[in-house]
Amino acid sequence: MAGFNLNRLVRSNIQTLKPYSSARDEFKEVSTDMVFIDANENPFENGVNRYPDPKQNKVKAQLSKLKGVPSNQILLGNGSDEVLDLIFRAFCEPNRDVVITLPPTYGMYEVLANVNAIDVIKIPLDNSFEPKVNDILDEANERTKLLFLCSPNNPTSNSFKAEKIELLLNQFSGIVVIDEAYIDFSHDESWINRLGEFPNLIVTQTLSKAYGMAGIRLGVSYASEEIISILDRIKPPYNVNELTQLKALERLSQQDTVNKEIENILNERTKLASALNDISIIENVYPSDANFILARVDDANRRYQELILKGIVVRNRTNQPLCENCLRFTVGNAEENNLLIKALKEL
Ligand SMILES: *Cc1c(COP(=O)(O)O)cnc(C)c1O
């Protein structure tokens, strides 16, 4: 976007911050055959007695190859949650700045805003679950630091129209965070391919969904080198532990397996959606671009409880704006999906 000035958006204490310099920052060549007595580690080898690589170079190199984004435009965190929190702490001055979210959406944006003493302006999606571009732009001023676009959106499961996202990227005066936790299930292209055009863009992804690694907690953000270097300065030095880095490397090198699983989930999603359409208590099945399906039922609170009695736990989204009487079903494996369909038919 024209006239973009990153420094205007960064908190002043962050601009002047002197980052912690860890032992591994001061001497990086761990592969060399040296005696390492600089970090007060226990010298007896057990696989994790050494601190992990604070820059996560191997994981970033793999991601870089996979995604076509240079390593210096990648930041890793302890889940997307940490990455999002770092974004708040870099750009939002507590008790002064504000952010915009578009409900119904992922609940963590608001929680992180509250933790950081940042007000949230909520501009609900329209009836097609798309952003109201003009209303969003009307709210923006010099204190509106972040705009969260979750696409594909949780819980509505749609991807926002590219034209709308592009308008917002071009015209919103702060940072636009596009949360792509579900991008691997989507027909749409990732916005990481357009980072060069938009200096105000941060894309977040995760290994928790399509990559099947929710347990290791690895979140990723992609942005300009300038934005990444700011986030890098404030992250805890060893924020991604050794076990996580090892597991992530292993999984990222098994892209064929990951792709097969995604394909399987997408096939199951198609089957599940059409089966749901034939169930009498279900009034509407929303089209999904993610690994879950949002469906409107006759009485969400009642059906939620009845499913629990049948041993099936779904997410009740009835209290979310625009989601009255909606349940969210994660696409499981074939057996789980059949159990869900069978249970719903019995209600
Ligand atoms: C599941 C999910 C995430 C993942 O968060 P992690 O902390 O990486 O597990 C992020 N954003 C959205 C919208 C999600 O639904």
XYZ file of C-alpha atoms and ligand atoms in Angstrom:
362
model
C 0.000 0.000 0.000
C 1.119 3.546 -0.772
C 2.959 5.600 1.835
C 3.184 2.741 4.310
C 5.368 3.569 7.309
C 6.084 0.605 9.556
C 7.825 2.683 12.227
C 4.652 4.697 12.795
C 2.907 1.479 13.840
C 5.527 -0.038 16.151
C 5.317 0.752 19.887
C 8.084 3.111 20.949
C 9.398 0.812 23.721
C 9.757 -1.953 21.120
C 11.597 0.337 18.711
C 14.234 1.079 21.343
C 14.301 -2.377 22.943
C 17.620 -4.108 23.370
C 16.851 -7.830 22.882
C 18.176 -10.499 25.261
C 21.352 -11.949 23.882
C 21.469 -15.674 24.579
C 24.567 -17.863 24.657
C 23.518 -19.249 21.259
C 23.136 -15.721 19.843
C 26.688 -14.895 20.807
C 28.226 -18.102 19.477
C 26.092 -19.716 16.793
C 28.205 -22.417 15.113
C 26.935 -25.304 17.229
C 27.884 -27.809 14.540
C 31.577 -27.063 15.053
C 33.519 -29.382 17.321
C 33.970 -27.135 20.322
C 33.600 -27.394 24.065
C 30.308 -25.697 24.943
C 30.499 -24.389 28.467
C 28.767 -21.078 27.809
C 25.104 -21.789 28.640
C 25.187 -23.565 32.004
C 23.714 -26.703 30.449
C 24.118 -30.193 31.904
C 26.944 -31.813 29.876
C 25.522 -35.358 29.936
C 23.895 -36.063 26.565
C 20.268 -37.203 26.545
C 19.029 -35.613 23.338
C 17.582 -32.495 24.951
C 20.236 -31.360 27.430
C 21.215 -28.480 25.132
C 19.129 -25.377 24.488
C 17.299 -25.474 21.153
C 18.288 -23.338 18.163
C 16.751 -19.943 18.995
C 16.485 -19.121 15.271
C 15.024 -22.528 14.318
C 17.115 -22.410 11.150
C 16.479 -25.978 9.991
C 12.711 -25.756 10.352
C 12.671 -22.380 8.617
C 14.823 -23.704 5.772
C 12.310 -26.534 5.203
C 9.347 -24.175 5.341
C 11.141 -21.766 3.042
C 11.612 -24.473 0.440
C 8.057 -25.703 0.806
C 6.378 -22.305 0.703
C 8.749 -20.282 -1.453
C 9.238 -17.593 1.196
C 12.780 -16.633 2.291
C 13.756 -17.694 5.835
C 14.157 -14.082 6.948
C 10.455 -13.570 6.250
C 9.418 -16.375 8.604
C 8.844 -16.297 12.360
C 8.003 -19.389 14.400
C 6.168 -19.508 17.696
C 4.700 -21.779 20.334
C 1.475 -22.196 18.333
C -0.257 -19.426 16.383
C -1.343 -18.164 19.752
C 2.184 -17.033 20.617
C 2.714 -15.553 17.166
C -0.505 -13.542 17.472
C 0.448 -12.399 20.967
C 3.824 -11.170 19.689
C 2.010 -9.160 17.011
C -0.107 -7.468 19.700
C 2.930 -6.712 21.805
C 4.895 -5.253 18.893
C 2.207 -2.936 17.569
C -0.465 -2.235 20.186
C 0.086 0.254 23.013
C -1.934 -0.952 26.039
C -4.903 1.213 27.034
C -4.565 3.262 23.870
C -4.569 1.315 20.621
C -7.428 -0.769 19.204
C -7.840 -3.710 16.841
C -10.674 -4.807 14.554
C -12.143 -8.308 14.471
C -14.964 -9.603 12.289
C -17.259 -11.865 14.306
C -18.180 -14.650 14.222
C -14.499 -15.594 14.234
C -11.687 -17.240 16.181
C -11.960 -16.311 19.858
C -8.240 -15.884 20.554
C -7.979 -12.459 18.890
C -10.252 -10.958 21.515
C -8.659 -12.872 24.401
C -5.186 -11.701 23.374
C -6.501 -8.144 23.005
C -7.928 -8.301 26.536
C -4.691 -9.726 27.945
C -2.782 -6.864 26.330
C -5.319 -4.192 27.447
C -6.330 -3.414 23.873
C -9.922 -2.553 22.910
C -11.623 -4.576 20.190
C -13.901 -3.020 17.602
C -16.183 -5.743 16.287
C -17.581 -5.386 12.806
C -19.693 -8.473 12.136
C -19.496 -10.209 8.791
C -22.415 -9.658 6.420
C -25.079 -12.309 5.850
C -22.849 -14.096 3.321
C -20.107 -14.252 5.975
C -18.001 -11.698 4.050
C -16.214 -8.645 5.528
C -18.061 -5.309 5.338
C -15.183 -3.489 3.709
C -16.553 0.055 3.926
C -17.605 -0.275 7.566
C -14.130 -1.575 8.431
C -12.356 1.257 6.610
C -14.681 3.824 8.237
C -13.514 2.666 11.690
C -9.814 2.869 10.928
C -7.676 5.679 12.322
C -4.097 6.027 13.600
C -4.921 3.967 16.723
C -6.449 1.074 14.800
C -3.306 -1.000 14.577
C -4.460 -4.460 13.559
C -7.198 -5.963 11.430
C -7.752 -9.719 11.810
C -9.026 -11.563 8.745
C -9.466 -15.270 9.355
C -9.714 -16.912 5.935
C -10.958 -19.637 5.735
C -12.877 -18.331 8.725
C -13.552 -20.301 11.872
C -16.456 -21.057 12.521
C -18.159 -20.049 9.249
C -15.754 -22.203 7.151
C -15.716 -19.910 4.088
C -12.767 -18.097 2.549
C -13.300 -14.379 2.114
C -13.482 -13.080 -1.448
C -10.012 -12.158 -2.694
C -11.231 -8.767 -3.987
C -12.416 -7.832 -0.496
C -9.155 -8.869 1.139
C -7.216 -6.968 -1.505
C -9.257 -3.792 -0.942
C -8.549 -4.031 2.780
C -4.848 -4.665 2.223
C -4.675 -1.623 -0.045
C -6.699 0.726 2.127
C -6.441 -0.265 5.790
C -3.900 2.007 7.495
C -2.594 -0.563 9.997
C -1.353 -4.141 9.796
C -3.625 -6.749 8.213
C -3.231 -10.179 9.822
C -4.601 -12.977 7.644
C -5.012 -16.117 9.730
C -4.647 -19.050 7.345
C -4.895 -21.898 9.865
C -7.129 -23.758 7.362
C -5.504 -22.720 4.078
C -4.442 -26.286 3.172
C -8.106 -27.293 2.928
C -9.025 -24.320 0.751
C -9.456 -23.870 -2.991
C -7.941 -20.411 -2.697
C -4.313 -19.492 -2.993
C -2.392 -18.445 0.119
C -1.659 -14.747 0.582
C 1.977 -15.634 1.319
C 2.398 -15.489 -2.464
C 1.552 -11.769 -2.394
C 3.754 -10.656 0.518
C 5.928 -8.613 -1.829
C 2.969 -6.417 -2.799
C 1.747 -5.597 0.701
C 4.220 -4.306 3.335
C 1.361 -4.231 5.885
C 0.542 -7.947 5.545
C 1.212 -10.690 8.103
C 0.028 -14.205 7.227
C -0.195 -16.760 10.017
C -0.321 -20.515 9.523
C 0.041 -23.467 11.862
C 1.037 -27.103 11.982
C -2.008 -27.809 14.171
C -4.588 -28.586 11.474
C -3.657 -30.016 8.059
C -0.189 -31.039 9.261
C -1.703 -33.024 12.125
C 0.608 -31.679 14.812
C -1.600 -29.755 17.249
C 0.319 -31.377 20.095
C 3.737 -29.937 19.258
C 2.520 -26.294 19.179
C 4.102 -24.754 16.111
C 2.714 -21.566 14.657
C 4.241 -19.714 11.720
C 4.008 -16.167 10.507
C 5.121 -14.838 7.151
C 5.657 -11.128 6.521
C 8.154 -8.595 5.211
C 11.721 -8.919 6.473
C 11.180 -5.665 8.431
C 8.103 -6.926 10.286
C 9.716 -10.305 11.006
C 12.825 -8.676 12.429
C 10.685 -6.662 14.860
C 8.810 -9.759 16.039
C 12.109 -11.648 16.288
C 13.478 -9.060 18.698
C 10.674 -9.504 21.206
C 10.134 -13.255 21.095
C 11.455 -15.302 24.020
C 14.825 -16.621 22.810
C 13.997 -20.323 23.069
C 10.287 -20.144 22.280
C 10.212 -23.283 20.102
C 11.528 -26.270 22.020
C 13.841 -28.959 20.672
C 11.233 -31.754 20.538
C 8.907 -29.518 18.542
C 11.644 -28.592 16.093
C 12.583 -32.252 15.572
C 8.988 -33.391 15.088
C 8.240 -30.505 12.733
C 11.281 -31.305 10.576
C 10.243 -34.929 10.351
C 6.685 -34.076 9.343
C 7.632 -31.352 6.883
C 9.811 -33.869 5.065
C 6.808 -36.207 4.660
C 4.790 -33.936 2.410
C 3.339 -36.917 0.497
C 1.751 -38.302 3.657
C 0.433 -34.883 4.607
C -1.062 -34.403 1.139
C -2.715 -37.825 1.259
C -4.284 -37.026 4.611
C -5.553 -33.688 3.324
C -7.034 -35.400 0.275
C -8.727 -37.953 2.493
C -10.173 -35.231 4.735
C -11.444 -33.316 1.680
C -13.159 -36.451 0.340
C -14.693 -37.080 3.731
C -15.812 -33.455 3.879
C -17.719 -33.857 0.602
C -19.344 -37.086 1.800
C -20.203 -35.641 5.209
C -21.715 -32.472 3.734
C -23.996 -34.411 1.445
C -25.036 -36.820 4.206
C -25.805 -33.870 6.509
C -28.003 -32.357 3.815
C -30.295 -35.372 4.038
C -30.857 -35.224 7.785
C -34.210 -33.914 8.932
C -33.063 -31.863 11.951
C -30.476 -30.056 9.809
C -31.776 -26.899 8.180
C -28.692 -25.625 6.403
C -25.198 -26.931 5.657
C -22.786 -24.118 4.886
C -20.220 -24.695 2.130
C -16.828 -25.416 3.661
C -13.326 -24.438 2.638
C -11.873 -25.900 5.867
C -11.738 -29.225 7.746
C -15.010 -28.611 9.525
C -18.620 -28.044 8.574
C -20.978 -25.499 10.055
C -24.621 -26.559 10.007
C -27.805 -24.936 11.255
C -30.061 -27.315 13.162
C -33.549 -26.922 14.648
C -32.303 -26.496 18.244
C -28.538 -26.407 18.745
C -28.500 -26.550 22.557
C -30.767 -29.588 22.603
C -28.989 -31.443 19.780
C -25.583 -30.702 21.305
C -26.629 -32.386 24.579
C -28.237 -35.314 22.778
C -25.062 -35.948 20.789
C -23.030 -35.957 23.995
C -25.322 -38.652 25.391
C -24.501 -40.645 22.261
C -20.783 -40.172 22.894
C -20.124 -37.497 20.247
C -18.717 -34.099 21.116
C -19.287 -31.309 18.596
C -18.898 -27.548 18.980
C -22.019 -25.560 19.762
C -21.690 -22.116 18.131
C -25.244 -20.949 18.765
C -24.156 -17.974 20.868
C -21.923 -16.537 18.149
C -23.320 -13.699 16.022
C -24.947 -14.961 12.777
C -24.610 -18.552 14.065
C -27.873 -19.042 15.911
C -28.615 -22.779 16.219
C -25.373 -23.697 14.501
C -23.184 -26.668 15.345
C -19.654 -27.103 14.059
C -18.500 -30.575 13.075
C -14.828 -31.305 12.558
C -14.354 -33.703 9.631
C -13.108 -36.899 11.265
C -12.073 -40.175 9.715
C -14.635 -42.231 7.768
C -15.647 -44.224 10.818
C -16.136 -41.155 13.020
C -18.137 -39.375 10.339
C -20.401 -42.409 9.935
C -20.999 -42.479 13.681
C -21.949 -38.793 13.565
C -24.369 -39.349 10.678
C -25.910 -42.384 12.357
C -26.367 -40.469 15.634
C -27.901 -37.448 13.899
C -30.350 -39.675 12.018
C -31.518 -41.188 15.304
C -32.340 -37.795 16.841
C -7.015 -23.836 15.181
C -6.776 -22.413 14.831
C -5.499 -21.855 14.969
C -4.370 -22.689 15.471
O -3.780 -22.201 16.571
P -2.464 -22.939 17.121
O -2.163 -22.102 18.329
O -1.420 -22.817 16.053
O -2.810 -24.345 17.421
C -5.289 -20.560 14.588
N -6.283 -19.825 14.051
C -7.519 -20.336 13.898
C -8.575 -19.523 13.279
C -7.794 -21.631 14.295
O -9.041 -22.115 14.152
